[in-house]
XYZ file of C-alpha atoms in Angstrom:
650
model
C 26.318 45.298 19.249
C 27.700 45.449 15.869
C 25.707 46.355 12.851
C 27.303 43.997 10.075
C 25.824 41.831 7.002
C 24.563 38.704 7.613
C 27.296 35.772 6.748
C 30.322 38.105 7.904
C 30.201 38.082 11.402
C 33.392 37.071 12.756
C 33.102 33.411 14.899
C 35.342 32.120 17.407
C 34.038 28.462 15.746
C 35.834 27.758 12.936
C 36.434 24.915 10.886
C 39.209 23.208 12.868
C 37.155 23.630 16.179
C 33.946 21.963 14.361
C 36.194 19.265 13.428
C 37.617 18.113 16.346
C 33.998 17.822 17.962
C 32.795 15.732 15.430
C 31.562 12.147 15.982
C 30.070 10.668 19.131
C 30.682 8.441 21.600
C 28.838 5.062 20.673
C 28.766 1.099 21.470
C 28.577 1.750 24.843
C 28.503 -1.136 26.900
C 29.829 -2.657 30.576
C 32.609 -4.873 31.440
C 32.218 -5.984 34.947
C 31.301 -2.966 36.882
C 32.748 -0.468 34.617
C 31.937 1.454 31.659
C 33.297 0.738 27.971
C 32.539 2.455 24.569
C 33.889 3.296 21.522
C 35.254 7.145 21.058
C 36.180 9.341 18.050
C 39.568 10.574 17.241
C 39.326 12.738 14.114
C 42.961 13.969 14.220
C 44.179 10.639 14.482
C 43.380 9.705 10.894
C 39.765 9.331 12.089
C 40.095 6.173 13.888
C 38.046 4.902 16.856
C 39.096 3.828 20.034
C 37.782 1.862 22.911
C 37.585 3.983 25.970
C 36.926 2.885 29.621
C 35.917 4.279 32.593
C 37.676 3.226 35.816
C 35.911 2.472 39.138
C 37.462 5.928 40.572
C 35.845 7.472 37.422
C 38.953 8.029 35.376
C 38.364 7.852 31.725
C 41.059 6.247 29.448
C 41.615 4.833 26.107
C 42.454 1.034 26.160
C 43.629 0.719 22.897
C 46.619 2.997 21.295
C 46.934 4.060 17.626
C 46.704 2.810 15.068
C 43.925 0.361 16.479
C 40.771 1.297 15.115
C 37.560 -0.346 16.540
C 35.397 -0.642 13.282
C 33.575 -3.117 11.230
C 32.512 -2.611 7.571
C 29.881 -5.251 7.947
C 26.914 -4.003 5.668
C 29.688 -0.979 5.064
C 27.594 0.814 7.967
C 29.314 -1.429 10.615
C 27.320 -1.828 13.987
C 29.049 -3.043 17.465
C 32.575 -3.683 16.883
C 33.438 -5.032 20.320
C 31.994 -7.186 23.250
C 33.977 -8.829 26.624
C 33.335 -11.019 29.507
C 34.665 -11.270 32.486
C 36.869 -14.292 33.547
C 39.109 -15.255 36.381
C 41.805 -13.286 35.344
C 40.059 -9.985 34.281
C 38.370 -8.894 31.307
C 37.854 -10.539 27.839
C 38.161 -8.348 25.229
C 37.166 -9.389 21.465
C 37.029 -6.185 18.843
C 36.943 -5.802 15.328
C 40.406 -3.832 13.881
C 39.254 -1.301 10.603
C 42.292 -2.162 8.447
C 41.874 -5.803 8.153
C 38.520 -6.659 9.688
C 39.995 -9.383 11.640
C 38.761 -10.624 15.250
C 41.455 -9.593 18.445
C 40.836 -10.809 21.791
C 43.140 -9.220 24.426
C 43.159 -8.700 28.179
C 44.213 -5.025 29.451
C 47.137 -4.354 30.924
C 48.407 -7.575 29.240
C 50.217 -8.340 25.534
C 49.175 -7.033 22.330
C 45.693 -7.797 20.874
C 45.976 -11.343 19.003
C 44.267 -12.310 16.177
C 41.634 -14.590 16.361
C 39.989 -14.933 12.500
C 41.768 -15.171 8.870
C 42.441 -13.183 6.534
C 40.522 -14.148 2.747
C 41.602 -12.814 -0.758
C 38.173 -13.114 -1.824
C 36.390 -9.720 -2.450
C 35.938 -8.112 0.489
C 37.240 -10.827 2.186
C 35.830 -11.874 6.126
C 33.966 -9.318 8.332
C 32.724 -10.092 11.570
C 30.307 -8.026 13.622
C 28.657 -8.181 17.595
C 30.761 -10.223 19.067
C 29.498 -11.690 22.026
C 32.415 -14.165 23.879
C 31.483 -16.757 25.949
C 34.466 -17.902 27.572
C 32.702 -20.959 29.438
C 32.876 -22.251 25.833
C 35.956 -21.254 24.490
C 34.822 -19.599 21.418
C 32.651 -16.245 20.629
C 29.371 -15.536 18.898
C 28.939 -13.059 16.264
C 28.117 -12.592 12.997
C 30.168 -13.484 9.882
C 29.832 -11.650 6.314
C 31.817 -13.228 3.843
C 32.753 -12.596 0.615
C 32.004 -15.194 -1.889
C 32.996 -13.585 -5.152
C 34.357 -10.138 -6.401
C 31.035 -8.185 -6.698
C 29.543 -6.198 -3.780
C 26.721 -8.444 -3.897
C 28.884 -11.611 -3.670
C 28.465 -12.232 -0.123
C 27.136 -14.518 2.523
C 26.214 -13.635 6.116
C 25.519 -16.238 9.037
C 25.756 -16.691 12.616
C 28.984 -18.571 13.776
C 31.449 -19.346 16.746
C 34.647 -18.391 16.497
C 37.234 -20.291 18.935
C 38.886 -18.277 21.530
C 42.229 -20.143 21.586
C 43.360 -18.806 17.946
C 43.366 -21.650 16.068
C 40.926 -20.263 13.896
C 43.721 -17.203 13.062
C 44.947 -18.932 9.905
C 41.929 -21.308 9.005
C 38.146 -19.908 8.347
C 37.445 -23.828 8.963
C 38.105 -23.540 12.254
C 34.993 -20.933 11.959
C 31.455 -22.927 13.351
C 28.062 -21.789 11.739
C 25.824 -22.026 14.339
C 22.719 -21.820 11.575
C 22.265 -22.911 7.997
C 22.194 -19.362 5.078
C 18.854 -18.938 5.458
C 18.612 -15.048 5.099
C 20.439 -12.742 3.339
C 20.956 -10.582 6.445
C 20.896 -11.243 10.333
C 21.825 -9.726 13.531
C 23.840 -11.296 16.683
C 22.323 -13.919 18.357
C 20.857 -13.075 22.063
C 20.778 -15.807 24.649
C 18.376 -16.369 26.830
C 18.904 -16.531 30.238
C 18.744 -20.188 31.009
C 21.252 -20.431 28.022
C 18.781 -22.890 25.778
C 17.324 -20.146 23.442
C 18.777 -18.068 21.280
C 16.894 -14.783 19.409
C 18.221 -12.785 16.285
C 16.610 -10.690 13.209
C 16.936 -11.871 9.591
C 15.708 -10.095 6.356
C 15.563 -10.633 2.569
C 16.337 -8.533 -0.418
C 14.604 -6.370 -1.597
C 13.306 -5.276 2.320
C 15.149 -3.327 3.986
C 15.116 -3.656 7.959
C 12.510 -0.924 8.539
C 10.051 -2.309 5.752
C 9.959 -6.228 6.790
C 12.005 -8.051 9.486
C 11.623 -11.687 10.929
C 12.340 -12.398 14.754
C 14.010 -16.108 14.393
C 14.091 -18.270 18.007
C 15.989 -21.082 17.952
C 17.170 -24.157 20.648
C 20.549 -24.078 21.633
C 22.249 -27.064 20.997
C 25.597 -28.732 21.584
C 27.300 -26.819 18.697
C 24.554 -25.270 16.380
C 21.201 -23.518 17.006
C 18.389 -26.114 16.208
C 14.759 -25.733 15.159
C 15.101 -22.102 13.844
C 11.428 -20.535 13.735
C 9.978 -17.327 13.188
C 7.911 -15.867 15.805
C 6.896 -12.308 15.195
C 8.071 -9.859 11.877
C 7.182 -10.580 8.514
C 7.111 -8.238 4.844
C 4.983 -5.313 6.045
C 6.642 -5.535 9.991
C 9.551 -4.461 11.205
C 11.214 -5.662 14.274
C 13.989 -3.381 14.947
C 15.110 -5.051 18.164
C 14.643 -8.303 21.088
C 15.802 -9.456 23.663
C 15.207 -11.363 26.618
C 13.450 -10.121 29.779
C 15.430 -12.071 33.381
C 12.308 -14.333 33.565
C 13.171 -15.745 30.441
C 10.177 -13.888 28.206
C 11.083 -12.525 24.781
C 11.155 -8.829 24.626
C 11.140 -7.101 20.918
C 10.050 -3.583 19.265
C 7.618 -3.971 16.317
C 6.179 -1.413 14.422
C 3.150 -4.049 13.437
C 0.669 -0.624 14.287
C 2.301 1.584 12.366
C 4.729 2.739 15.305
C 8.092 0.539 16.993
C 6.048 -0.349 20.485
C 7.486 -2.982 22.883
C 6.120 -6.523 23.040
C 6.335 -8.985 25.377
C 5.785 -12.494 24.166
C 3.610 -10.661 21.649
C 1.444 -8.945 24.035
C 2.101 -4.823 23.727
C 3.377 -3.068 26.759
C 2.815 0.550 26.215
C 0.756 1.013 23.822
C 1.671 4.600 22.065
C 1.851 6.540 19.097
C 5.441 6.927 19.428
C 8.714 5.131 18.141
C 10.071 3.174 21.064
C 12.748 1.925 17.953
C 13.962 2.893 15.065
C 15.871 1.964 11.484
C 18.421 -0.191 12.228
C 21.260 1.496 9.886
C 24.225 -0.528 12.217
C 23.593 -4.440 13.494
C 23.655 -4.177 17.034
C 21.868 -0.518 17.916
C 19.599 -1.087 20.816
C 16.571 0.937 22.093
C 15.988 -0.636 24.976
C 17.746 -3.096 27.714
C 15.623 -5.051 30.203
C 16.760 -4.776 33.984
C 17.188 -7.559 36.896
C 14.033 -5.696 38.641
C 11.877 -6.888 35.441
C 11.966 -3.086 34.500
C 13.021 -1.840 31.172
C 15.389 0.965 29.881
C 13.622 2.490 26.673
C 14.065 5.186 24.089
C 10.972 6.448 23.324
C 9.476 9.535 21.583
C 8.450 11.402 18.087
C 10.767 13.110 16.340
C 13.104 12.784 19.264
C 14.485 9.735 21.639
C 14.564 10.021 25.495
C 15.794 7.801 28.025
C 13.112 6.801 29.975
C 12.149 3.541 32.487
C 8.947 1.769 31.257
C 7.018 -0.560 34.401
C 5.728 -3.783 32.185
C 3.342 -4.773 34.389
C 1.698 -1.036 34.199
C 2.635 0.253 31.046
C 4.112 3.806 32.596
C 7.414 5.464 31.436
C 8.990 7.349 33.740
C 11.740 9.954 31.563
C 15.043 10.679 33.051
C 15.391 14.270 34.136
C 18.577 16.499 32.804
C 19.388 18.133 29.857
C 19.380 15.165 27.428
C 16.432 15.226 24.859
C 18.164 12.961 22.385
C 19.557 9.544 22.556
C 21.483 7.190 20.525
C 20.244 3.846 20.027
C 22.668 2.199 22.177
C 21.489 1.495 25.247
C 23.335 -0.959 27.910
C 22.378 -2.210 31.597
C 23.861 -3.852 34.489
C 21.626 -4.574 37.196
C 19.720 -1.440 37.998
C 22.243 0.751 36.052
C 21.550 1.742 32.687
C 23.830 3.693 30.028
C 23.297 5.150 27.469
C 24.405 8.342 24.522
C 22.252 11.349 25.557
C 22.883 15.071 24.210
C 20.746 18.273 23.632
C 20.428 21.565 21.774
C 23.225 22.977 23.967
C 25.466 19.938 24.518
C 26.768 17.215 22.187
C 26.740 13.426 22.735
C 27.740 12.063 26.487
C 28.056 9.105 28.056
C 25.326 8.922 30.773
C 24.673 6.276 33.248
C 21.018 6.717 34.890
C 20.679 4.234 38.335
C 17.315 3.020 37.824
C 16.687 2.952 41.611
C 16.976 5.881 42.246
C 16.018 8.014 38.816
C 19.333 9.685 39.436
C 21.155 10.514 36.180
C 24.959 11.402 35.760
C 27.148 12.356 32.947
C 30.362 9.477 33.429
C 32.053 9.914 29.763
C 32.735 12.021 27.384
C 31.369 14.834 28.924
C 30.480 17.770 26.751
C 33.082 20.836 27.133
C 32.077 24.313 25.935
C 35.129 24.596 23.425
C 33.319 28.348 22.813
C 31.295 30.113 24.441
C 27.758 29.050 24.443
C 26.260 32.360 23.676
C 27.875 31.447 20.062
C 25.483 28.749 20.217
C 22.543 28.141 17.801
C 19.139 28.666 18.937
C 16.965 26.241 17.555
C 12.837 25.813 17.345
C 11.168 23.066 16.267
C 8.745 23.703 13.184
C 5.771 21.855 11.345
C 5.363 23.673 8.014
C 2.839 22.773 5.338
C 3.539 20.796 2.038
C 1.518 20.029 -1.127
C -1.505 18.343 -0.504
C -1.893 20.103 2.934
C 1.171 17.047 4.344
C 2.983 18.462 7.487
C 6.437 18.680 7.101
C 8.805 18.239 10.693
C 11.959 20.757 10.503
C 14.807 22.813 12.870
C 15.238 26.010 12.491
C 18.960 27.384 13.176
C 18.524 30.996 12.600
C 21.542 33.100 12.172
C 22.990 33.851 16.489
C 25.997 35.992 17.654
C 26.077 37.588 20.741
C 28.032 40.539 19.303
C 26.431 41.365 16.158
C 23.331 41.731 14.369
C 22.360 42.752 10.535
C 21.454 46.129 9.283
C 17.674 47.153 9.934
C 15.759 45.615 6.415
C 18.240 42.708 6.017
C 17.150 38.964 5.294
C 19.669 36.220 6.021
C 20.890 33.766 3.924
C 19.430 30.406 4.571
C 20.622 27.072 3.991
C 18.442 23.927 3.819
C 19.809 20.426 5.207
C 18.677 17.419 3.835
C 19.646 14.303 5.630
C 21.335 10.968 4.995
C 19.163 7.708 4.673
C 16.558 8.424 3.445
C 15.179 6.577 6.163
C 16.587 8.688 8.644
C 16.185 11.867 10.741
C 18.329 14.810 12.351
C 18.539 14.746 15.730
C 18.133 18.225 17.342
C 21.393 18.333 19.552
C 24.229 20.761 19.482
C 26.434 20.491 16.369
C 29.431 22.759 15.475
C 29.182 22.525 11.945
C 25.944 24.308 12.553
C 27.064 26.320 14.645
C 30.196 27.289 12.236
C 27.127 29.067 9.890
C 24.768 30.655 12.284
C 27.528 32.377 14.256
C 28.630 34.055 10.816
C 25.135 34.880 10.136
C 24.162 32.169 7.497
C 20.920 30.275 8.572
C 20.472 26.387 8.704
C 16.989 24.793 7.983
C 17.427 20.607 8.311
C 14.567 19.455 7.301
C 12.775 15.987 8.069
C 11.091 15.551 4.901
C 8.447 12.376 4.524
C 10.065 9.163 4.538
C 12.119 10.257 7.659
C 11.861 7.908 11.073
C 10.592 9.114 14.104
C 6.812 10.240 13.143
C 5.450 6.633 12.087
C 5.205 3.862 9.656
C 2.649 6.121 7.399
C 5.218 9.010 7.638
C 8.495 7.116 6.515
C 5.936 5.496 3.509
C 5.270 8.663 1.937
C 8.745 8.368 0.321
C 7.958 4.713 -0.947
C 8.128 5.463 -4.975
C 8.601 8.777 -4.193
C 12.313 9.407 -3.536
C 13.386 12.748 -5.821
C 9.810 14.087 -5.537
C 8.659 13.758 -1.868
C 11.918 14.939 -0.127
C 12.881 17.661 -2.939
C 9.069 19.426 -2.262
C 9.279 19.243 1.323
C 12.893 20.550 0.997
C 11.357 23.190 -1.724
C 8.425 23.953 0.892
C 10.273 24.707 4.115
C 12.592 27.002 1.967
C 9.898 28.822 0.342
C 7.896 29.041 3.639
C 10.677 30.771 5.448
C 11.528 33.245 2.428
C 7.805 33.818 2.297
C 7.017 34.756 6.169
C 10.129 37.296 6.496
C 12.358 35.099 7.782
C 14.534 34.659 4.827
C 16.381 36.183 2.212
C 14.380 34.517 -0.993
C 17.185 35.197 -3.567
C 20.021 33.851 -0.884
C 18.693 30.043 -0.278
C 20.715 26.730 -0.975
C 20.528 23.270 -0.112
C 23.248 21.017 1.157
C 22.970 17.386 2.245
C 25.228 13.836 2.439
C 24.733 10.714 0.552
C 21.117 10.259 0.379
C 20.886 14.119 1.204
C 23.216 14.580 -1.300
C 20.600 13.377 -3.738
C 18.062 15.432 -2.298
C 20.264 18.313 -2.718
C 21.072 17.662 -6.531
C 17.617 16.927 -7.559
C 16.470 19.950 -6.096
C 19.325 21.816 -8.099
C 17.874 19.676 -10.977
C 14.254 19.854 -10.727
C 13.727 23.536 -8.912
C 14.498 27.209 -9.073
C 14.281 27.608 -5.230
C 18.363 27.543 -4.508
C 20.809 29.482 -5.500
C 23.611 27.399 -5.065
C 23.974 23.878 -3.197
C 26.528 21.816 -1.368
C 26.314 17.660 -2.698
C 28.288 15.565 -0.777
C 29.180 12.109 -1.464
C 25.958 11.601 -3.128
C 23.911 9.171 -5.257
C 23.387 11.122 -8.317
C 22.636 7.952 -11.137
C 19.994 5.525 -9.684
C 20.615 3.002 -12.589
C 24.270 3.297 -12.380
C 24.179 2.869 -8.458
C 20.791 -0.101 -8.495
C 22.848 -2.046 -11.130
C 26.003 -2.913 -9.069
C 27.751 0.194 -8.110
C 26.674 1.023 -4.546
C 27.099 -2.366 -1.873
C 24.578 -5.252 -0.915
C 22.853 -4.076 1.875
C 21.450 -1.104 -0.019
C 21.467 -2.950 -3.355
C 17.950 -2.914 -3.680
C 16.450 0.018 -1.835
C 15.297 1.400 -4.532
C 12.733 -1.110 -5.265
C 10.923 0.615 -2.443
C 11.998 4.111 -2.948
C 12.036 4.950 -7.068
C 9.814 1.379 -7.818
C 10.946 -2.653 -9.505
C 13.606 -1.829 -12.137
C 12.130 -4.502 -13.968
C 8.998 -2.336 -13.948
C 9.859 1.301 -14.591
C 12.997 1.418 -15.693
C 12.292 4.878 -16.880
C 11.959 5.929 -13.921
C 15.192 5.676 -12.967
C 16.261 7.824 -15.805
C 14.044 10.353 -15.178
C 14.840 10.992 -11.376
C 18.786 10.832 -11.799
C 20.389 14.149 -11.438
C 22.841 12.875 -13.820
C 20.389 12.282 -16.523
C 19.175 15.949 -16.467
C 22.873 17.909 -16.176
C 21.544 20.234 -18.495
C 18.883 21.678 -15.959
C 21.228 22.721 -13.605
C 22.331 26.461 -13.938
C 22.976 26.893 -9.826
C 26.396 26.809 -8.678
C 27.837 24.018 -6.777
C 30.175 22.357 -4.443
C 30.977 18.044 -5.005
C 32.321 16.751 -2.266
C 33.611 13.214 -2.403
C 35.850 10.588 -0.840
C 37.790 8.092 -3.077
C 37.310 5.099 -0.855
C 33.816 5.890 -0.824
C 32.000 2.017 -1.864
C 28.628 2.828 -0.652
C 28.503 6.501 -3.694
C 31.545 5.420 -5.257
C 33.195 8.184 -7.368
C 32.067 7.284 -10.648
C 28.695 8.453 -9.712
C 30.376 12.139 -9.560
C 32.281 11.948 -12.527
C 29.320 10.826 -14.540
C 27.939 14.007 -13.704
C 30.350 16.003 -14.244
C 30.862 14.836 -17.779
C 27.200 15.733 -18.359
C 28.377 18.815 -16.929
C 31.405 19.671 -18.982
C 31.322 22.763 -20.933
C 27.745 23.915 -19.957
C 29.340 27.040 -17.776
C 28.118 26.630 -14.244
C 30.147 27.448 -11.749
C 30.846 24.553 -9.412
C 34.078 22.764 -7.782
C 34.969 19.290 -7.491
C 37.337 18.188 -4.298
C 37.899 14.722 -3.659
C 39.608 13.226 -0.498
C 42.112 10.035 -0.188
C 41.362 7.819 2.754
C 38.115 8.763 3.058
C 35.039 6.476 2.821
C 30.808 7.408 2.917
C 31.235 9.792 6.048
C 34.072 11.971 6.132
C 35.991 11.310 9.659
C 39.672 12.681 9.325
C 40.054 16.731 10.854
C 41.601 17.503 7.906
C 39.135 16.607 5.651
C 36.060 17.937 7.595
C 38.362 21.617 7.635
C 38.513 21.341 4.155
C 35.072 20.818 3.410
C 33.563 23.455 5.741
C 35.552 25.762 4.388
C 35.019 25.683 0.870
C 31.288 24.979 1.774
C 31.340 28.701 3.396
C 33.265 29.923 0.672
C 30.815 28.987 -1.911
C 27.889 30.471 0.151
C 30.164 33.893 0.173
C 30.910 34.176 -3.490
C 27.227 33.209 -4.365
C 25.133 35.325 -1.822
C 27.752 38.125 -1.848
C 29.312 37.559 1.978
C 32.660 38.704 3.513
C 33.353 36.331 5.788
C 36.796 37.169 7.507
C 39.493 34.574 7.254
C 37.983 31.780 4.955
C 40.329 30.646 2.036
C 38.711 31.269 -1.110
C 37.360 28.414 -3.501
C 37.961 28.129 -6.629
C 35.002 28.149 -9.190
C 35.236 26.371 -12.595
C 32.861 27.024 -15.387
């Protein structure tokens, strides 16, 4: 072993390596007997791509560059892509990034054709879960479309789309299969006998994990008739349904305070655990009925495992491996189910589990050791204390290398994660860019403050009128918990998070001592600026739950924004931004920084072309890592060997 200061071990994972193993596999789904889903490409400009596997199990893109399979409906997107089979192979419809329009295409056959307009109105048409239905020419999905030039200037509803392209040059061709009822709903599921259909809708100012409504409707000869609620309402979330093969309706509620399956309104499995979640993207799914009556589920706290739930008993049976965390987007096809499953030693796969015979498999995407493991983190799970006696749910990353260790007496560096949302969590599963830091020594904390999902409704309310108080204490208290029992270095901790994290991190900068430095990265930073028109609709009025009704404490707004209290920031800090960004548009950043002008803290701005709320280009993520690490180095006094040095203005 080598004896050397924590932060400058030398790492075989750098910041090109975390790159390029960034993003996940997602939308997975079958066509036929085979399975489909969408794929990262980060050095391709950070497109996606729709991937297939073969019958003989030989895994290949379908769609070349520069097709990218991605929809900007509600700016978080959802499932861009659906197909059918017909008597002449697969039906393909997808969603194409640049202009949002429908393609249907066959593979193996001509180039993608367009199947929806084009609109010079705002943000113009989006479509999202399309579902096609060849045996009547057209396909289902939902339609977002822009009505005005403000974000908020926008429409959604449920339509059919023709098939044959004559809807290509005229939205008229476009059938709404419902009246605008609701300012937001998801894809319309058909039951099996074809004369029901089942979809969520919601109303500003909810947001989907506050108050959904599950709508049922008759199917008629070219609209959906006699739309009625049937479960959901202001204080209940339904995050998903579905129909069972004997034609019940199948749907997660939270109505106890935790996402449990229902049947016809009857529970199934009665737990306290999430068998759902937020639904950030229209079309995640948590669970997928079988032909056998069986269903796939994700269930868990804090965590989401594949499992098989028995209605009729209310047992879940878990699928053994290595996967203790799954995306929501589960898919089946008889007995076989598929779903996104990684771990703390492997990133995101694409696993098939044959619900006959509770064997699981790994059939996409399989995870590659690009290093080896030993450079892996080693994480533990942790429940530390906040104020009032609250239990706060964390990882711990601590500082790993196989080759070195610190000098006898030495503290590491730590760095606290906050996440994105806020109604989110971090998943514990392998992640390079964590790895990039604990293999040099540096420590990684992410935290799951209150308000996050997968502990319960009463957990993710903690944050309601709370956001810039609950998460920066719980942030503060994991931090001062670790410098306090040994494990580390008090005067070497910062904070780091990503749009809603990179709130968290700049109020803690702003309303703390604990850090002493912190990484902000396309953040929210002015919550008047941002719940006053400059962030987009489907987050327009989140902070009516999370800060309180404008109309009623406008002050408040003031007095959480970052950007109204510049002045108490004396840490050091990185801004990291992208210019296409609509969701923490730039202005929020430059706002702050003109507060910030002149005061003398050390800090760096770097903004990135091309790049929206999510970085996704290699290039990009390279650059940010490494000026991330380089900040940690000149502020905690690190040498880490071979990391381009960042410049510091005052």
């Amino acid at each position: 072993m080598s004896t050397l200061s924590y932060g400058s071990w030398p790492s075989p994972v750098d910041a090109a390596l975390a790159a390029a193993h960034d993003g996940r596999p997602d939308d997975v789904g079958f066509v036929g007997d085979e399975v489909w889903w969408t794929a990262p490409r980060p050095t391709e400009g950070g497109r996606r791509t729709l991937v297939r596997r073969r019958a003989d199990g030989a895994e290949e893109p379908v769609l070349p560059a520069p097709w990218n399979v991605r929809s900007r409906v509600i700016e978080y997107g959802g499932r861009p892509w659906g197909a059918a089979t017909t008597d002449t192979g697969p039906l393909v419809v997808f969603v194409n990034f640049a202009d949002q329009r429908l393609y249907a295409f066959t593979p193996g056959g001509a180039e993608p054709r367009p199947l929806t307009p084009l609109s010079p109105v705002g943000g113009g048409l989006r479509w999202i879960e399309p579902d096609p239905r060849p045996e009547r020419g057209e396909v289902w999905c939902v339609l977002e479309e822009f009505t005005g030039e403000g974000p908020t200037d926008v429409r959604r509803v449920l339509v059919a789309v023709p098939l044959d392209g004559s809807a290509a040059d005229d939205r008229g061709a476009v059938r709404e299969l419902t009246p605008e009822r609701h300012r937001f709903v998801t894809g319309p599921r058909l039951s099996p006998d074809g004369r029901r259909a089942a979809w969520l809708a919601w109303d500003h100012p909810r947001m989907p994990w506050d108050g959904t409504e599950l709508i049922v409707a008759d199917v008629g000869e070219g609209t959906f008739r006699d739309a009625r609620p049937v479960a959901g309402g202001p204080e209940e979330s339904i995050a998903q349904a579905d129909w069972a093969p004997d034609g019940t309706l199948l749907y997660a509620s939270d109505r106890t305070g935790w996402w449990n399956l229902y049947r016809d309104g009857q529970p199934l499995c009665a737990r306290e655990e999430e068998f759902g979640g937020p639904l950030w993207k229209l079309g995640q799914r948590w669970f997928a009925p079988l032909d056998s009556g069986l269903i796939a589920v994700l269930h868990g706290r804090g965590a989401a495992v594949l499992g098989i739930l028995d209605p009729e008993t209310g047992e879940v049976v878990d699928a053994a491996g290595p996967w203790t965390e799954f995306a929501p987007a589960l898919a089946a096809h008889g007995e076989r189910v598929v779903g996104v499953g990684a771990g703390p030693h492997s990133g995101y796969e694409v696993v098939e589990l044959d619900a006959r015979t509770g064997r699981a498999r790994v059939v996409g995407a399989p995870h590659e050791d690009a290093v080896d493991p030993a450079y892996y983190p080693r994480p533990r799970i942790r429940t530390f204390t906040g104020p009032g006696g609250r239990e706060i749910h964390a990882h711990l990353y601590p500082p790993h290398h196989p080759g070195c260790q610190a000098p006898d007496g030495e503290l590491p560096p730590y760095v606290i994660w906050a996440h994105g949302g806020p109604t989110s969590r971090s998943p514990l599963v392998l992640d390079l860019e964590i790895a990039y830091f604990t293999s040099r020594g540096i420590g990684v904390a992410e935290v799951n403050y209150g308000g996050s999902s997968g502990h319960g409704r009463e957990y993710r309310n903690r944050l309601r009128e709370q956001w810039g108080v609950v998460d920066v204490e719980d942030c503060a208290a994991v931090a001062l918990a670790l410098a306090e029992e040994g494990t580390a270095d008090r005067d070497r901790l910062a904070v780091r998070g990503g749009s809603a994290g990179g709130w968290t991190s700049a109020a803690s900068l702003a309303t703390t001592d604990v850090y002493a430095c912190g990484t902000i990265i396309y953040p929210i930073l002015d919550l008047t600026g941002w719940g006053t028109g400059e962030t987009h609709d489907f987050e327009s009025q989140y902070l009516e739950s999370l800060i309180g009704p404008y109309a009623e404490v406008p002050g408040r707004y003031a007095e959480r924004s970052p950007a109204e209290h510049a002045d108490r920031v004396t840490a050091p800090f990185l801004l990291l931004q992208g210019l296409d960004d609509v969701i923490c548009p730039p202005v929020q950043c430059e706002r702050f920084l003109d507060r910030m002008a002149g005061r003398g803290v050390p800090h760096a701005y770097l903004t990135f072309e091309g790049e929206g709320h999510g970085f996704r280009r290699a290039e990009t993520m390279v650059r940010a890592l490494e000026a991330e690490l380089s900040l940690y180095a000149q502020v905690f006094g690190l040498t880490p060997p071979g990391v381009p040095p960042l410049e510091l203005t005052q």
